[in-house]
Protein backbone atom coordinates (compact mmCIF):
# COMPACT_ATOMS: atom_id res chain seq x y z
CA UNK A 1 0.00 0.00 0.00
CA UNK A 2 1.54 3.19 -1.18
CA UNK A 3 2.41 5.82 1.47
CA UNK A 4 0.50 9.05 1.27
CA UNK A 5 2.82 11.88 0.70
CA UNK A 6 2.17 15.17 2.44
CA UNK A 7 1.89 18.00 0.07
CA UNK A 8 4.36 20.75 0.83
CA UNK A 9 3.78 24.24 -0.31
CA UNK A 10 6.91 26.24 -0.94
CA UNK A 11 6.98 29.58 0.84
CA UNK A 12 6.44 32.50 -1.45
CA UNK A 13 9.15 34.99 -2.24
CA UNK A 14 6.98 37.85 -0.95
CA UNK A 15 6.83 36.27 2.52
CA UNK A 16 10.60 36.03 2.62
CA UNK A 17 10.92 39.69 1.72
CA UNK A 18 8.56 40.74 4.47
CA UNK A 19 10.36 38.57 7.02
CA UNK A 20 13.72 39.95 6.02
CA UNK A 21 12.44 43.49 6.24
CA UNK A 22 10.91 43.03 9.71
CA UNK A 23 13.91 41.30 11.24
CA UNK A 24 16.72 43.46 9.87
CA UNK A 25 18.83 44.38 12.95
CA UNK A 26 20.43 47.29 11.15
CA UNK A 27 17.10 49.03 10.68
CA UNK A 28 16.21 48.52 14.34
CA UNK A 29 19.49 50.11 15.41
CA UNK A 30 18.85 53.06 13.11
CA UNK A 31 15.42 53.72 14.60
CA UNK A 32 16.80 53.51 18.13
CA UNK A 33 19.64 55.90 17.36
CA UNK A 34 17.26 58.43 15.82
CA UNK A 35 15.04 58.30 18.89
CA UNK A 36 18.00 58.91 21.17
CA UNK A 37 19.11 61.87 19.09
CA UNK A 38 15.65 63.44 19.30
CA UNK A 39 15.58 62.86 23.06
CA UNK A 40 19.01 64.47 23.49
CA UNK A 41 17.98 67.48 21.39
CA UNK A 42 14.78 67.88 23.41
CA UNK A 43 16.59 67.70 26.74
CA UNK A 44 19.30 70.08 25.54
CA UNK A 45 17.02 72.82 24.19
CA UNK A 46 14.10 72.61 26.59
CA UNK A 47 15.75 71.66 29.89
CA UNK A 48 19.52 72.15 29.99
CA UNK A 49 19.81 75.51 28.19
CA UNK A 50 16.93 77.19 30.11
CA UNK A 51 18.30 75.86 33.41
CA UNK A 52 21.79 77.16 32.65
CA UNK A 53 20.35 80.53 31.58
CA UNK A 54 18.40 80.89 34.82
CA UNK A 55 21.47 79.94 36.86
CA UNK A 56 23.68 82.46 35.05
CA UNK A 57 21.06 85.20 35.46
CA UNK A 58 20.67 84.38 39.17
CA UNK A 59 24.43 84.49 39.76
CA UNK A 60 24.94 87.69 37.79
CA UNK A 61 21.89 89.81 38.65
CA UNK A 62 20.42 88.62 41.95
CA UNK A 63 21.45 91.09 44.66
CA UNK A 64 23.34 89.64 47.61
CA UNK A 65 22.78 91.23 50.98
CA UNK A 66 26.21 92.08 52.31
CA UNK A 67 27.26 93.83 55.48
CA UNK A 68 28.85 97.27 55.35
CA UNK A 69 30.73 98.69 58.28
CA UNK A 70 29.50 102.25 57.65
CA UNK A 71 25.90 103.47 57.64
CA UNK A 72 24.21 105.09 54.65
CA UNK A 73 24.80 108.48 56.25
CA UNK A 74 28.49 107.79 56.73
CA UNK A 75 28.82 106.55 53.14
CA UNK A 76 27.24 109.79 51.89
CA UNK A 77 24.21 108.12 50.28
CA UNK A 78 21.58 110.41 51.80
CA UNK A 79 21.41 113.20 49.23
CA UNK A 80 19.09 114.70 46.63
CA UNK A 81 21.19 114.05 43.53
CA UNK A 82 21.63 110.28 43.85
CA UNK A 83 22.03 108.39 40.57
CA UNK A 84 20.53 105.06 39.61
CA UNK A 85 24.04 103.60 39.28
CA UNK A 86 24.65 104.31 42.97
CA UNK A 87 21.35 102.69 43.89
CA UNK A 88 22.10 99.53 41.89
CA UNK A 89 25.57 99.37 43.45
CA UNK A 90 24.54 100.02 47.05
CA UNK A 91 21.04 98.52 47.30
CA UNK A 92 22.07 95.14 48.74
CA UNK A 93 24.46 96.49 51.39
CA UNK A 94 23.22 96.74 54.95
CA UNK A 95 24.73 98.07 58.13
CA UNK A 96 26.30 95.55 60.48
CA UNK A 97 23.94 96.82 63.19
CA UNK A 98 20.63 95.19 62.27
CA UNK A 99 18.86 95.89 65.56
CA UNK A 100 19.35 99.56 66.43
CA UNK A 101 16.78 101.99 65.02
CA UNK A 102 17.98 105.34 63.70
CA UNK A 103 14.47 106.54 62.83
CA UNK A 104 12.31 107.33 65.86
CA UNK A 105 8.88 107.41 64.19
CA UNK A 106 6.76 104.31 63.53
CA UNK A 107 7.47 102.41 60.30
CA UNK A 108 5.01 100.14 58.49
CA UNK A 109 6.12 97.61 55.88
CA UNK A 110 3.88 95.51 53.62
CA UNK A 111 4.96 91.92 52.97
CA UNK A 112 3.67 90.04 49.95
CA UNK A 113 2.87 86.35 50.16
CA UNK A 114 4.50 85.70 46.77
CA UNK A 115 7.94 86.97 47.86
CA UNK A 116 9.52 84.62 50.39
CA UNK A 117 12.54 86.87 50.87
CA UNK A 118 10.30 89.49 52.47
CA UNK A 119 9.44 87.06 55.25
CA UNK A 120 13.11 86.37 55.92
CA UNK A 121 14.00 90.06 55.96
CA UNK A 122 11.13 90.77 58.36
CA UNK A 123 12.65 88.35 60.87
CA UNK A 124 16.19 89.55 60.34
CA UNK A 125 15.43 93.27 60.65
CA UNK A 126 12.57 92.90 63.10
CA UNK A 127 13.75 95.74 65.33
CA UNK A 128 13.78 98.23 62.46
CA UNK A 129 9.97 98.20 62.13
CA UNK A 130 7.03 98.98 64.38
CA UNK A 131 4.25 97.62 62.11
CA UNK A 132 4.29 94.72 59.63
CA UNK A 133 1.35 94.08 57.29
CA UNK A 134 1.33 90.78 55.36
CA UNK A 135 -1.14 90.97 52.47
CA UNK A 136 -3.17 87.91 53.42
CA UNK A 137 -6.92 88.58 53.62
CA UNK A 138 -9.89 89.40 51.39
CA UNK A 139 -13.45 90.00 52.61
CA UNK A 140 -15.79 88.73 49.88
CA UNK A 141 -19.49 88.41 49.25
CA UNK A 142 -20.78 84.85 49.50
CA UNK A 143 -24.44 84.34 48.70
CA UNK A 144 -26.38 86.49 51.11
CA UNK A 145 -23.47 86.67 53.55
CA UNK A 146 -19.73 87.33 53.68
CA UNK A 147 -16.53 85.31 53.71
CA UNK A 148 -13.17 86.36 55.17
CA UNK A 149 -10.68 84.49 53.05
CA UNK A 150 -6.95 84.25 53.63
CA UNK A 151 -6.14 82.41 56.83
CA UNK A 152 -4.46 79.73 54.73
CA UNK A 153 -1.85 82.37 53.82
CA UNK A 154 -0.98 83.00 57.46
CA UNK A 155 2.26 81.27 58.44
CA UNK A 156 1.96 80.54 62.15
CA UNK A 157 5.57 79.36 62.46
CA UNK A 158 6.77 82.63 60.93
CA UNK A 159 4.51 84.65 63.23
CA UNK A 160 5.83 82.81 66.28
CA UNK A 161 9.47 83.30 65.29
CA UNK A 162 8.82 86.94 64.43
CA UNK A 163 7.46 87.62 67.90
CA UNK A 164 10.31 85.87 69.68
CA UNK A 165 12.80 88.16 67.95
CA UNK A 166 11.18 91.52 68.71
CA UNK A 167 8.11 93.54 69.58
CA UNK A 168 6.87 94.52 66.13
CA UNK A 169 3.08 94.76 65.71
CA UNK A 170 1.40 92.47 63.17
CA UNK A 171 -1.52 94.01 61.27
CA UNK A 172 -2.42 91.89 58.21
CA UNK A 173 -4.02 93.70 55.30
CA UNK A 174 -7.70 93.07 54.59
CA UNK A 175 -9.04 94.07 51.16
CA UNK A 176 -12.78 94.74 51.20
CA UNK A 177 -13.94 93.01 48.01
CA UNK A 178 -17.58 92.55 49.04
CA UNK A 179 -20.12 94.38 46.86
CA UNK A 180 -19.86 97.92 48.28
CA UNK A 181 -23.43 99.14 47.91
CA UNK A 182 -24.93 95.96 49.30
CA UNK A 183 -22.48 95.88 52.21
CA UNK A 184 -22.92 99.52 53.22
CA UNK A 185 -26.70 99.62 52.90
CA UNK A 186 -27.41 96.53 54.97
CA UNK A 187 -26.68 96.82 58.68
CA UNK A 188 -26.65 93.05 59.04
CA UNK A 189 -23.78 92.74 56.54
CA UNK A 190 -21.82 95.59 58.13
CA UNK A 191 -22.11 93.91 61.53
CA UNK A 192 -21.11 90.58 60.05
CA UNK A 193 -18.03 92.09 58.36
CA UNK A 194 -16.89 93.68 61.61
CA UNK A 195 -17.53 90.48 63.54
CA UNK A 196 -15.47 88.41 61.07
CA UNK A 197 -12.52 90.81 61.24
CA UNK A 198 -12.50 91.21 65.02
CA UNK A 199 -12.89 87.46 65.56
CA UNK A 200 -9.96 86.73 63.23
CA UNK A 201 -7.78 89.18 65.16
CA UNK A 202 -8.68 87.48 68.43
CA UNK A 203 -8.15 83.93 67.22
CA UNK A 204 -4.86 84.69 65.44
CA UNK A 205 -3.66 87.13 68.13
CA UNK A 206 -3.09 89.96 65.68
CA UNK A 207 -2.49 93.54 66.81
CA UNK A 208 -5.14 94.88 64.44
CA UNK A 209 -5.56 95.17 60.67
CA UNK A 210 -4.80 97.38 57.68
CA UNK A 211 -8.05 97.99 55.77
CA UNK A 212 -8.06 98.70 52.04
CA UNK A 213 -11.43 99.71 50.61
CA UNK A 214 -11.45 103.36 49.52
CA UNK A 215 -10.20 102.77 45.96
CA UNK A 216 -12.76 100.00 45.42
CA UNK A 217 -15.56 102.20 46.72
CA UNK A 218 -14.43 104.91 44.31
CA UNK A 219 -14.40 102.45 41.38
CA UNK A 220 -17.99 101.40 42.17
CA UNK A 221 -19.20 105.02 42.35
CA UNK A 222 -20.05 104.77 46.04
CA UNK A 223 -18.18 107.93 46.99
CA UNK A 224 -20.06 110.09 44.46
CA UNK A 225 -23.30 109.61 46.38
CA UNK A 226 -23.35 111.80 49.53
CA UNK A 227 -25.52 109.32 51.45
CA UNK A 228 -23.38 106.33 50.49
CA UNK A 229 -20.25 108.29 51.35
CA UNK A 230 -21.60 108.89 54.86
CA UNK A 231 -22.34 105.18 55.21
CA UNK A 232 -18.80 104.33 54.08
CA UNK A 233 -17.23 106.66 56.65
CA UNK A 234 -19.60 105.36 59.30
CA UNK A 235 -18.56 101.77 58.57
CA UNK A 236 -14.87 102.64 59.03
CA UNK A 237 -15.62 104.36 62.33
CA UNK A 238 -17.72 101.42 63.49
CA UNK A 239 -14.92 98.98 62.62
CA UNK A 240 -12.29 101.11 64.36
CA UNK A 241 -14.41 101.44 67.50
CA UNK A 242 -14.99 97.68 67.54
CA UNK A 243 -11.24 97.00 67.32
CA UNK A 244 -10.53 99.59 70.00
CA UNK A 245 -12.94 97.81 72.34
CA UNK A 246 -10.72 94.72 72.29
CA UNK A 247 -7.54 94.63 74.35
CA UNK A 248 -4.41 93.29 72.73
CA UNK A 249 -3.51 89.79 73.91
CA UNK A 250 0.18 90.61 73.65
CA UNK A 251 0.35 94.17 74.95
CA UNK A 252 -0.96 95.42 78.27
CA UNK A 253 -3.22 98.47 78.21
CA UNK A 254 -3.32 98.59 74.41
CA UNK A 255 -6.24 97.97 72.09
CA UNK A 256 -6.31 96.49 68.60
CA UNK A 257 -5.39 99.02 65.91
CA UNK A 258 -6.89 100.06 62.58
CA UNK A 259 -4.77 101.51 59.78
CA UNK A 260 -6.81 102.75 56.81
CA UNK A 261 -5.40 102.94 53.27
CA UNK A 262 -6.06 106.17 51.35
CA UNK A 263 -5.03 107.28 47.88
CA UNK A 264 -3.51 110.64 46.90
CA UNK A 265 -5.43 113.25 44.85
CA UNK A 266 -4.59 113.16 41.15
CA UNK A 267 -5.44 116.79 40.36
CA UNK A 268 -4.87 120.23 41.81
CA UNK A 269 -8.31 120.17 43.42
CA UNK A 270 -9.99 117.39 45.34
CA UNK A 271 -12.51 115.41 43.31
CA UNK A 272 -15.67 113.66 44.49
CA UNK A 273 -13.97 110.32 45.01
CA UNK A 274 -10.96 111.77 46.88
CA UNK A 275 -10.76 111.64 50.64
CA UNK A 276 -10.95 115.12 52.14
CA UNK A 277 -9.51 116.80 55.25
CA UNK A 278 -13.03 116.68 56.70
CA UNK A 279 -13.19 112.92 56.10
CA UNK A 280 -9.85 112.41 57.84
CA UNK A 281 -10.97 114.53 60.75
CA UNK A 282 -14.20 112.57 61.13
CA UNK A 283 -12.18 109.31 61.27
CA UNK A 284 -9.46 110.63 63.57
CA UNK A 285 -10.75 109.11 66.80
CA UNK A 286 -11.46 105.69 65.27
CA UNK A 287 -8.40 105.21 63.06
CA UNK A 288 -4.84 104.78 64.38
CA UNK A 289 -3.07 105.50 61.11
CA UNK A 290 -3.65 106.44 57.46
CA UNK A 291 -1.53 104.65 54.86
CA UNK A 292 -1.13 107.31 52.15
CA UNK A 293 -0.12 105.74 48.83
CA UNK A 294 2.16 108.50 47.52
CA UNK A 295 3.71 106.72 44.55
CA UNK A 296 2.84 105.65 40.99
CA UNK A 297 2.54 109.32 40.00
CA UNK A 298 3.37 108.36 36.41
CA UNK A 299 2.06 105.58 34.21
CA UNK A 300 2.59 104.00 30.78
CA UNK A 301 0.52 106.72 29.11
CA UNK A 302 2.19 109.49 31.13
CA UNK A 303 5.81 108.46 31.76
CA UNK A 304 7.82 110.24 34.41
CA UNK A 305 8.90 110.01 38.04
CA UNK A 306 7.22 107.53 40.39
CA UNK A 307 6.94 109.87 43.37
CA UNK A 308 8.19 113.46 42.78
CA UNK A 309 8.88 115.22 46.06
CA UNK A 310 6.90 118.35 45.09
CA UNK A 311 3.83 116.21 44.40
CA UNK A 312 4.13 114.45 47.76
CA UNK A 313 4.45 117.81 49.53
CA UNK A 314 1.46 119.20 47.60
CA UNK A 315 -0.61 116.13 48.52
CA UNK A 316 0.09 116.61 52.20
CA UNK A 317 -0.79 120.29 52.03
CA UNK A 318 -4.04 119.45 50.24
CA UNK A 319 -5.10 116.86 52.82
CA UNK A 320 -3.74 118.69 55.89
CA UNK A 321 -4.28 122.38 55.07
CA UNK A 322 -4.91 123.65 58.57
CA UNK A 323 -2.35 124.37 61.28
CA UNK A 324 -4.82 123.76 64.09
CA UNK A 325 -4.29 121.28 66.89
CA UNK A 326 -6.70 118.87 65.21
CA UNK A 327 -4.68 118.94 62.00
CA UNK A 328 -1.49 118.31 63.98
CA UNK A 329 -3.01 115.21 65.57
CA UNK A 330 -3.85 113.94 62.08
CA UNK A 331 -0.35 114.63 60.80
CA UNK A 332 1.16 112.26 63.35
CA UNK A 333 -1.07 109.47 61.99
CA UNK A 334 -0.06 109.71 58.33
CA UNK A 335 2.02 106.80 57.03
CA UNK A 336 3.72 108.37 54.01
CA UNK A 337 4.26 105.83 51.24
CA UNK A 338 7.80 105.71 49.88
CA UNK A 339 8.44 103.68 46.74
CA UNK A 340 11.53 101.51 46.58
CA UNK A 341 11.22 100.76 42.88
CA UNK A 342 11.46 102.65 39.60
CA UNK A 343 9.94 102.28 36.14
CA UNK A 344 11.78 102.40 32.81
CA UNK A 345 9.32 103.55 30.14
CA UNK A 346 9.94 102.88 26.45
CA UNK A 347 8.21 104.47 23.46
CA UNK A 348 7.56 102.00 20.67
CA UNK A 349 5.53 102.64 17.49
CA UNK A 350 3.60 105.46 19.09
CA UNK A 351 2.63 103.40 22.15
CA UNK A 352 4.16 103.37 25.60
CA UNK A 353 5.01 100.10 27.28
CA UNK A 354 6.66 99.09 30.47
CA UNK A 355 10.07 97.79 29.49
CA UNK A 356 11.53 96.96 32.84
CA UNK A 357 10.62 97.37 36.48
CA UNK A 358 13.67 97.92 38.64
CA UNK A 359 13.19 97.43 42.32
CA UNK A 360 15.29 100.01 44.12
CA UNK A 361 16.46 99.13 47.57
CA UNK A 362 17.86 100.88 50.58
CA UNK A 363 19.90 98.80 53.02
CA UNK A 364 17.39 96.03 53.83
CA UNK A 365 14.07 97.37 52.62
CA UNK A 366 14.70 96.56 48.97
CA UNK A 367 14.81 92.85 49.71
CA UNK A 368 11.13 93.05 50.66
CA UNK A 369 10.07 94.40 47.27
CA UNK A 370 7.42 96.20 49.25
CA UNK A 371 6.63 99.79 50.00
CA UNK A 372 7.49 101.29 53.36
CA UNK A 373 5.49 103.89 55.22
CA UNK A 374 6.60 106.49 57.70
CA UNK A 375 4.72 108.61 60.19
CA UNK A 376 5.11 112.34 59.67
CA UNK A 377 5.32 114.87 62.45
Coordinates of C-alpha atoms in Angstrom, one line a residue:
X1 CA 0.0 0.0 0.0
X2 CA 1.5 3.2 -1.2
X3 CA 2.4 5.8 1.5
X4 CA 0.5 9.0 1.3
X5 CA 2.8 11.9 0.7
X6 CA 2.2 15.2 2.4
X7 CA 1.9 18.0 0.1
X8 CA 4.4 20.7 0.8
X9 CA 3.8 24.2 -0.3
X10 CA 6.9 26.2 -0.9
X11 CA 7.0 29.6 0.8
X12 CA 6.4 32.5 -1.5
X13 CA 9.1 35.0 -2.2
X14 CA 7.0 37.8 -0.9
X15 CA 6.8 36.3 2.5
X16 CA 10.6 36.0 2.6
X17 CA 10.9 39.7 1.7
X18 CA 8.6 40.7 4.5
X19 CA 10.4 38.6 7.0
X20 CA 13.7 39.9 6.0
X21 CA 12.4 43.5 6.2
X22 CA 10.9 43.0 9.7
X23 CA 13.9 41.3 11.2
X24 CA 16.7 43.5 9.9
X25 CA 18.8 44.4 13.0
X26 CA 20.4 47.3 11.1
X27 CA 17.1 49.0 10.7
X28 CA 16.2 48.5 14.3
X29 CA 19.5 50.1 15.4
X30 CA 18.8 53.1 13.1
X31 CA 15.4 53.7 14.6
X32 CA 16.8 53.5 18.1
X33 CA 19.6 55.9 17.4
X34 CA 17.3 58.4 15.8
X35 CA 15.0 58.3 18.9
X36 CA 18.0 58.9 21.2
X37 CA 19.1 61.9 19.1
X38 CA 15.7 63.4 19.3
X39 CA 15.6 62.9 23.1
X40 CA 19.0 64.5 23.5
X41 CA 18.0 67.5 21.4
X42 CA 14.8 67.9 23.4
X43 CA 16.6 67.7 26.7
X44 CA 19.3 70.1 25.5
X45 CA 17.0 72.8 24.2
X46 CA 14.1 72.6 26.6
X47 CA 15.8 71.7 29.9
X48 CA 19.5 72.2 30.0
X49 CA 19.8 75.5 28.2
X50 CA 16.9 77.2 30.1
X51 CA 18.3 75.9 33.4
X52 CA 21.8 77.2 32.7
X53 CA 20.4 80.5 31.6
X54 CA 18.4 80.9 34.8
X55 CA 21.5 79.9 36.9
X56 CA 23.7 82.5 35.0
X57 CA 21.1 85.2 35.5
X58 CA 20.7 84.4 39.2
X59 CA 24.4 84.5 39.8
X60 CA 24.9 87.7 37.8
X61 CA 21.9 89.8 38.6
X62 CA 20.4 88.6 41.9
X63 CA 21.4 91.1 44.7
X64 CA 23.3 89.6 47.6
X65 CA 22.8 91.2 51.0
X66 CA 26.2 92.1 52.3
X67 CA 27.3 93.8 55.5
X68 CA 28.8 97.3 55.3
X69 CA 30.7 98.7 58.3
X70 CA 29.5 102.2 57.6
X71 CA 25.9 103.5 57.6
X72 CA 24.2 105.1 54.6
X73 CA 24.8 108.5 56.3
X74 CA 28.5 107.8 56.7
X75 CA 28.8 106.6 53.1
X76 CA 27.2 109.8 51.9
X77 CA 24.2 108.1 50.3
X78 CA 21.6 110.4 51.8
X79 CA 21.4 113.2 49.2
X80 CA 19.1 114.7 46.6
X81 CA 21.2 114.0 43.5
X82 CA 21.6 110.3 43.8
X83 CA 22.0 108.4 40.6
X84 CA 20.5 105.1 39.6
X85 CA 24.0 103.6 39.3
X86 CA 24.7 104.3 43.0
X87 CA 21.3 102.7 43.9
X88 CA 22.1 99.5 41.9
X89 CA 25.6 99.4 43.5
X90 CA 24.5 100.0 47.0
X91 CA 21.0 98.5 47.3
X92 CA 22.1 95.1 48.7
X93 CA 24.5 96.5 51.4
X94 CA 23.2 96.7 54.9
X95 CA 24.7 98.1 58.1
X96 CA 26.3 95.6 60.5
X97 CA 23.9 96.8 63.2
X98 CA 20.6 95.2 62.3
X99 CA 18.9 95.9 65.6
X100 CA 19.4 99.6 66.4
X101 CA 16.8 102.0 65.0
X102 CA 18.0 105.3 63.7
X103 CA 14.5 106.5 62.8
X104 CA 12.3 107.3 65.9
X105 CA 8.9 107.4 64.2
X106 CA 6.8 104.3 63.5
X107 CA 7.5 102.4 60.3
X108 CA 5.0 100.1 58.5
X109 CA 6.1 97.6 55.9
X110 CA 3.9 95.5 53.6
X111 CA 5.0 91.9 53.0
X112 CA 3.7 90.0 50.0
X113 CA 2.9 86.3 50.2
X114 CA 4.5 85.7 46.8
X115 CA 7.9 87.0 47.9
X116 CA 9.5 84.6 50.4
X117 CA 12.5 86.9 50.9
X118 CA 10.3 89.5 52.5
X119 CA 9.4 87.1 55.2
X120 CA 13.1 86.4 55.9
X121 CA 14.0 90.1 56.0
X122 CA 11.1 90.8 58.4
X123 CA 12.6 88.4 60.9
X124 CA 16.2 89.6 60.3
X125 CA 15.4 93.3 60.7
X126 CA 12.6 92.9 63.1
X127 CA 13.7 95.7 65.3
X128 CA 13.8 98.2 62.5
X129 CA 10.0 98.2 62.1
X130 CA 7.0 99.0 64.4
X131 CA 4.3 97.6 62.1
X132 CA 4.3 94.7 59.6
X133 CA 1.4 94.1 57.3
X134 CA 1.3 90.8 55.4
X135 CA -1.1 91.0 52.5
X136 CA -3.2 87.9 53.4
X137 CA -6.9 88.6 53.6
X138 CA -9.9 89.4 51.4
X139 CA -13.5 90.0 52.6
X140 CA -15.8 88.7 49.9
X141 CA -19.5 88.4 49.2
X142 CA -20.8 84.8 49.5
X143 CA -24.4 84.3 48.7
X144 CA -26.4 86.5 51.1
X145 CA -23.5 86.7 53.6
X146 CA -19.7 87.3 53.7
X147 CA -16.5 85.3 53.7
X148 CA -13.2 86.4 55.2
X149 CA -10.7 84.5 53.0
X150 CA -7.0 84.2 53.6
X151 CA -6.1 82.4 56.8
X152 CA -4.5 79.7 54.7
X153 CA -1.9 82.4 53.8
X154 CA -1.0 83.0 57.5
X155 CA 2.3 81.3 58.4
X156 CA 2.0 80.5 62.2
X157 CA 5.6 79.4 62.5
X158 CA 6.8 82.6 60.9
X159 CA 4.5 84.7 63.2
X160 CA 5.8 82.8 66.3
X161 CA 9.5 83.3 65.3
X162 CA 8.8 86.9 64.4
X163 CA 7.5 87.6 67.9
X164 CA 10.3 85.9 69.7
X165 CA 12.8 88.2 68.0
X166 CA 11.2 91.5 68.7
X167 CA 8.1 93.5 69.6
X168 CA 6.9 94.5 66.1
X169 CA 3.1 94.8 65.7
X170 CA 1.4 92.5 63.2
X171 CA -1.5 94.0 61.3
X172 CA -2.4 91.9 58.2
X173 CA -4.0 93.7 55.3
X174 CA -7.7 93.1 54.6
X175 CA -9.0 94.1 51.2
X176 CA -12.8 94.7 51.2
X177 CA -13.9 93.0 48.0
X178 CA -17.6 92.6 49.0
X179 CA -20.1 94.4 46.9
X180 CA -19.9 97.9 48.3
X181 CA -23.4 99.1 47.9
X182 CA -24.9 96.0 49.3
X183 CA -22.5 95.9 52.2
X184 CA -22.9 99.5 53.2
X185 CA -26.7 99.6 52.9
X186 CA -27.4 96.5 55.0
X187 CA -26.7 96.8 58.7
X188 CA -26.6 93.0 59.0
X189 CA -23.8 92.7 56.5
X190 CA -21.8 95.6 58.1
X191 CA -22.1 93.9 61.5
X192 CA -21.1 90.6 60.0
X193 CA -18.0 92.1 58.4
X194 CA -16.9 93.7 61.6
X195 CA -17.5 90.5 63.5
X196 CA -15.5 88.4 61.1
X197 CA -12.5 90.8 61.2
X198 CA -12.5 91.2 65.0
X199 CA -12.9 87.5 65.6
X200 CA -10.0 86.7 63.2
X201 CA -7.8 89.2 65.2
X202 CA -8.7 87.5 68.4
X203 CA -8.1 83.9 67.2
X204 CA -4.9 84.7 65.4
X205 CA -3.7 87.1 68.1
X206 CA -3.1 90.0 65.7
X207 CA -2.5 93.5 66.8
X208 CA -5.1 94.9 64.4
X209 CA -5.6 95.2 60.7
X210 CA -4.8 97.4 57.7
X211 CA -8.0 98.0 55.8
X212 CA -8.1 98.7 52.0
X213 CA -11.4 99.7 50.6
X214 CA -11.5 103.4 49.5
X215 CA -10.2 102.8 46.0
X216 CA -12.8 100.0 45.4
X217 CA -15.6 102.2 46.7
X218 CA -14.4 104.9 44.3
X219 CA -14.4 102.5 41.4
X220 CA -18.0 101.4 42.2
X221 CA -19.2 105.0 42.3
X222 CA -20.0 104.8 46.0
X223 CA -18.2 107.9 47.0
X224 CA -20.1 110.1 44.5
X225 CA -23.3 109.6 46.4
X226 CA -23.4 111.8 49.5
X227 CA -25.5 109.3 51.5
X228 CA -23.4 106.3 50.5
X229 CA -20.2 108.3 51.4
X230 CA -21.6 108.9 54.9
X231 CA -22.3 105.2 55.2
X232 CA -18.8 104.3 54.1
X233 CA -17.2 106.7 56.6
X234 CA -19.6 105.4 59.3
X235 CA -18.6 101.8 58.6
X236 CA -14.9 102.6 59.0
X237 CA -15.6 104.4 62.3
X238 CA -17.7 101.4 63.5
X239 CA -14.9 99.0 62.6
X240 CA -12.3 101.1 64.4
X241 CA -14.4 101.4 67.5
X242 CA -15.0 97.7 67.5
X243 CA -11.2 97.0 67.3
X244 CA -10.5 99.6 70.0
X245 CA -12.9 97.8 72.3
X246 CA -10.7 94.7 72.3
X247 CA -7.5 94.6 74.4
X248 CA -4.4 93.3 72.7
X249 CA -3.5 89.8 73.9
X250 CA 0.2 90.6 73.6
X251 CA 0.4 94.2 75.0
X252 CA -1.0 95.4 78.3
X253 CA -3.2 98.5 78.2
X254 CA -3.3 98.6 74.4
X255 CA -6.2 98.0 72.1
X256 CA -6.3 96.5 68.6
X257 CA -5.4 99.0 65.9
X258 CA -6.9 100.1 62.6
X259 CA -4.8 101.5 59.8
X260 CA -6.8 102.7 56.8
X261 CA -5.4 102.9 53.3
X262 CA -6.1 106.2 51.4
X263 CA -5.0 107.3 47.9
X264 CA -3.5 110.6 46.9
X265 CA -5.4 113.2 44.9
X266 CA -4.6 113.2 41.1
X267 CA -5.4 116.8 40.4
X268 CA -4.9 120.2 41.8
X269 CA -8.3 120.2 43.4
X270 CA -10.0 117.4 45.3
X271 CA -12.5 115.4 43.3
X272 CA -15.7 113.7 44.5
X273 CA -14.0 110.3 45.0
X274 CA -11.0 111.8 46.9
X275 CA -10.8 111.6 50.6
X276 CA -10.9 115.1 52.1
X277 CA -9.5 116.8 55.3
X278 CA -13.0 116.7 56.7
X279 CA -13.2 112.9 56.1
X280 CA -9.9 112.4 57.8
X281 CA -11.0 114.5 60.8
X282 CA -14.2 112.6 61.1
X283 CA -12.2 109.3 61.3
X284 CA -9.5 110.6 63.6
X285 CA -10.7 109.1 66.8
X286 CA -11.5 105.7 65.3
X287 CA -8.4 105.2 63.1
X288 CA -4.8 104.8 64.4
X289 CA -3.1 105.5 61.1
X290 CA -3.7 106.4 57.5
X291 CA -1.5 104.6 54.9
X292 CA -1.1 107.3 52.1
X293 CA -0.1 105.7 48.8
X294 CA 2.2 108.5 47.5
X295 CA 3.7 106.7 44.6
X296 CA 2.8 105.7 41.0
X297 CA 2.5 109.3 40.0
X298 CA 3.4 108.4 36.4
X299 CA 2.1 105.6 34.2
X300 CA 2.6 104.0 30.8
X301 CA 0.5 106.7 29.1
X302 CA 2.2 109.5 31.1
X303 CA 5.8 108.5 31.8
X304 CA 7.8 110.2 34.4
X305 CA 8.9 110.0 38.0
X306 CA 7.2 107.5 40.4
X307 CA 6.9 109.9 43.4
X308 CA 8.2 113.5 42.8
X309 CA 8.9 115.2 46.1
X310 CA 6.9 118.3 45.1
X311 CA 3.8 116.2 44.4
X312 CA 4.1 114.4 47.8
X313 CA 4.4 117.8 49.5
X314 CA 1.5 119.2 47.6
X315 CA -0.6 116.1 48.5
X316 CA 0.1 116.6 52.2
X317 CA -0.8 120.3 52.0
X318 CA -4.0 119.5 50.2
X319 CA -5.1 116.9 52.8
X320 CA -3.7 118.7 55.9
X321 CA -4.3 122.4 55.1
X322 CA -4.9 123.6 58.6
X323 CA -2.4 124.4 61.3
X324 CA -4.8 123.8 64.1
X325 CA -4.3 121.3 66.9
X326 CA -6.7 118.9 65.2
X327 CA -4.7 118.9 62.0
X328 CA -1.5 118.3 64.0
X329 CA -3.0 115.2 65.6
X330 CA -3.8 113.9 62.1
X331 CA -0.3 114.6 60.8
X332 CA 1.2 112.3 63.4
X333 CA -1.1 109.5 62.0
X334 CA -0.1 109.7 58.3
X335 CA 2.0 106.8 57.0
X336 CA 3.7 108.4 54.0
X337 CA 4.3 105.8 51.2
X338 CA 7.8 105.7 49.9
X339 CA 8.4 103.7 46.7
X340 CA 11.5 101.5 46.6
X341 CA 11.2 100.8 42.9
X342 CA 11.5 102.6 39.6
X343 CA 9.9 102.3 36.1
X344 CA 11.8 102.4 32.8
X345 CA 9.3 103.6 30.1
X346 CA 9.9 102.9 26.4
X347 CA 8.2 104.5 23.5
X348 CA 7.6 102.0 20.7
X349 CA 5.5 102.6 17.5
X350 CA 3.6 105.5 19.1
X351 CA 2.6 103.4 22.2
X352 CA 4.2 103.4 25.6
X353 CA 5.0 100.1 27.3
X354 CA 6.7 99.1 30.5
X355 CA 10.1 97.8 29.5
X356 CA 11.5 97.0 32.8
X357 CA 10.6 97.4 36.5
X358 CA 13.7 97.9 38.6
X359 CA 13.2 97.4 42.3
X360 CA 15.3 100.0 44.1
X361 CA 16.5 99.1 47.6
X362 CA 17.9 100.9 50.6
X363 CA 19.9 98.8 53.0
X364 CA 17.4 96.0 53.8
X365 CA 14.1 97.4 52.6
X366 CA 14.7 96.6 49.0
X367 CA 14.8 92.9 49.7
X368 CA 11.1 93.0 50.7
X369 CA 10.1 94.4 47.3
X370 CA 7.4 96.2 49.2
X371 CA 6.6 99.8 50.0
X372 CA 7.5 101.3 53.4
X373 CA 5.5 103.9 55.2
X374 CA 6.6 106.5 57.7
X375 CA 4.7 108.6 60.2
X376 CA 5.1 112.3 59.7
X377 CA 5.3 114.9 62.4

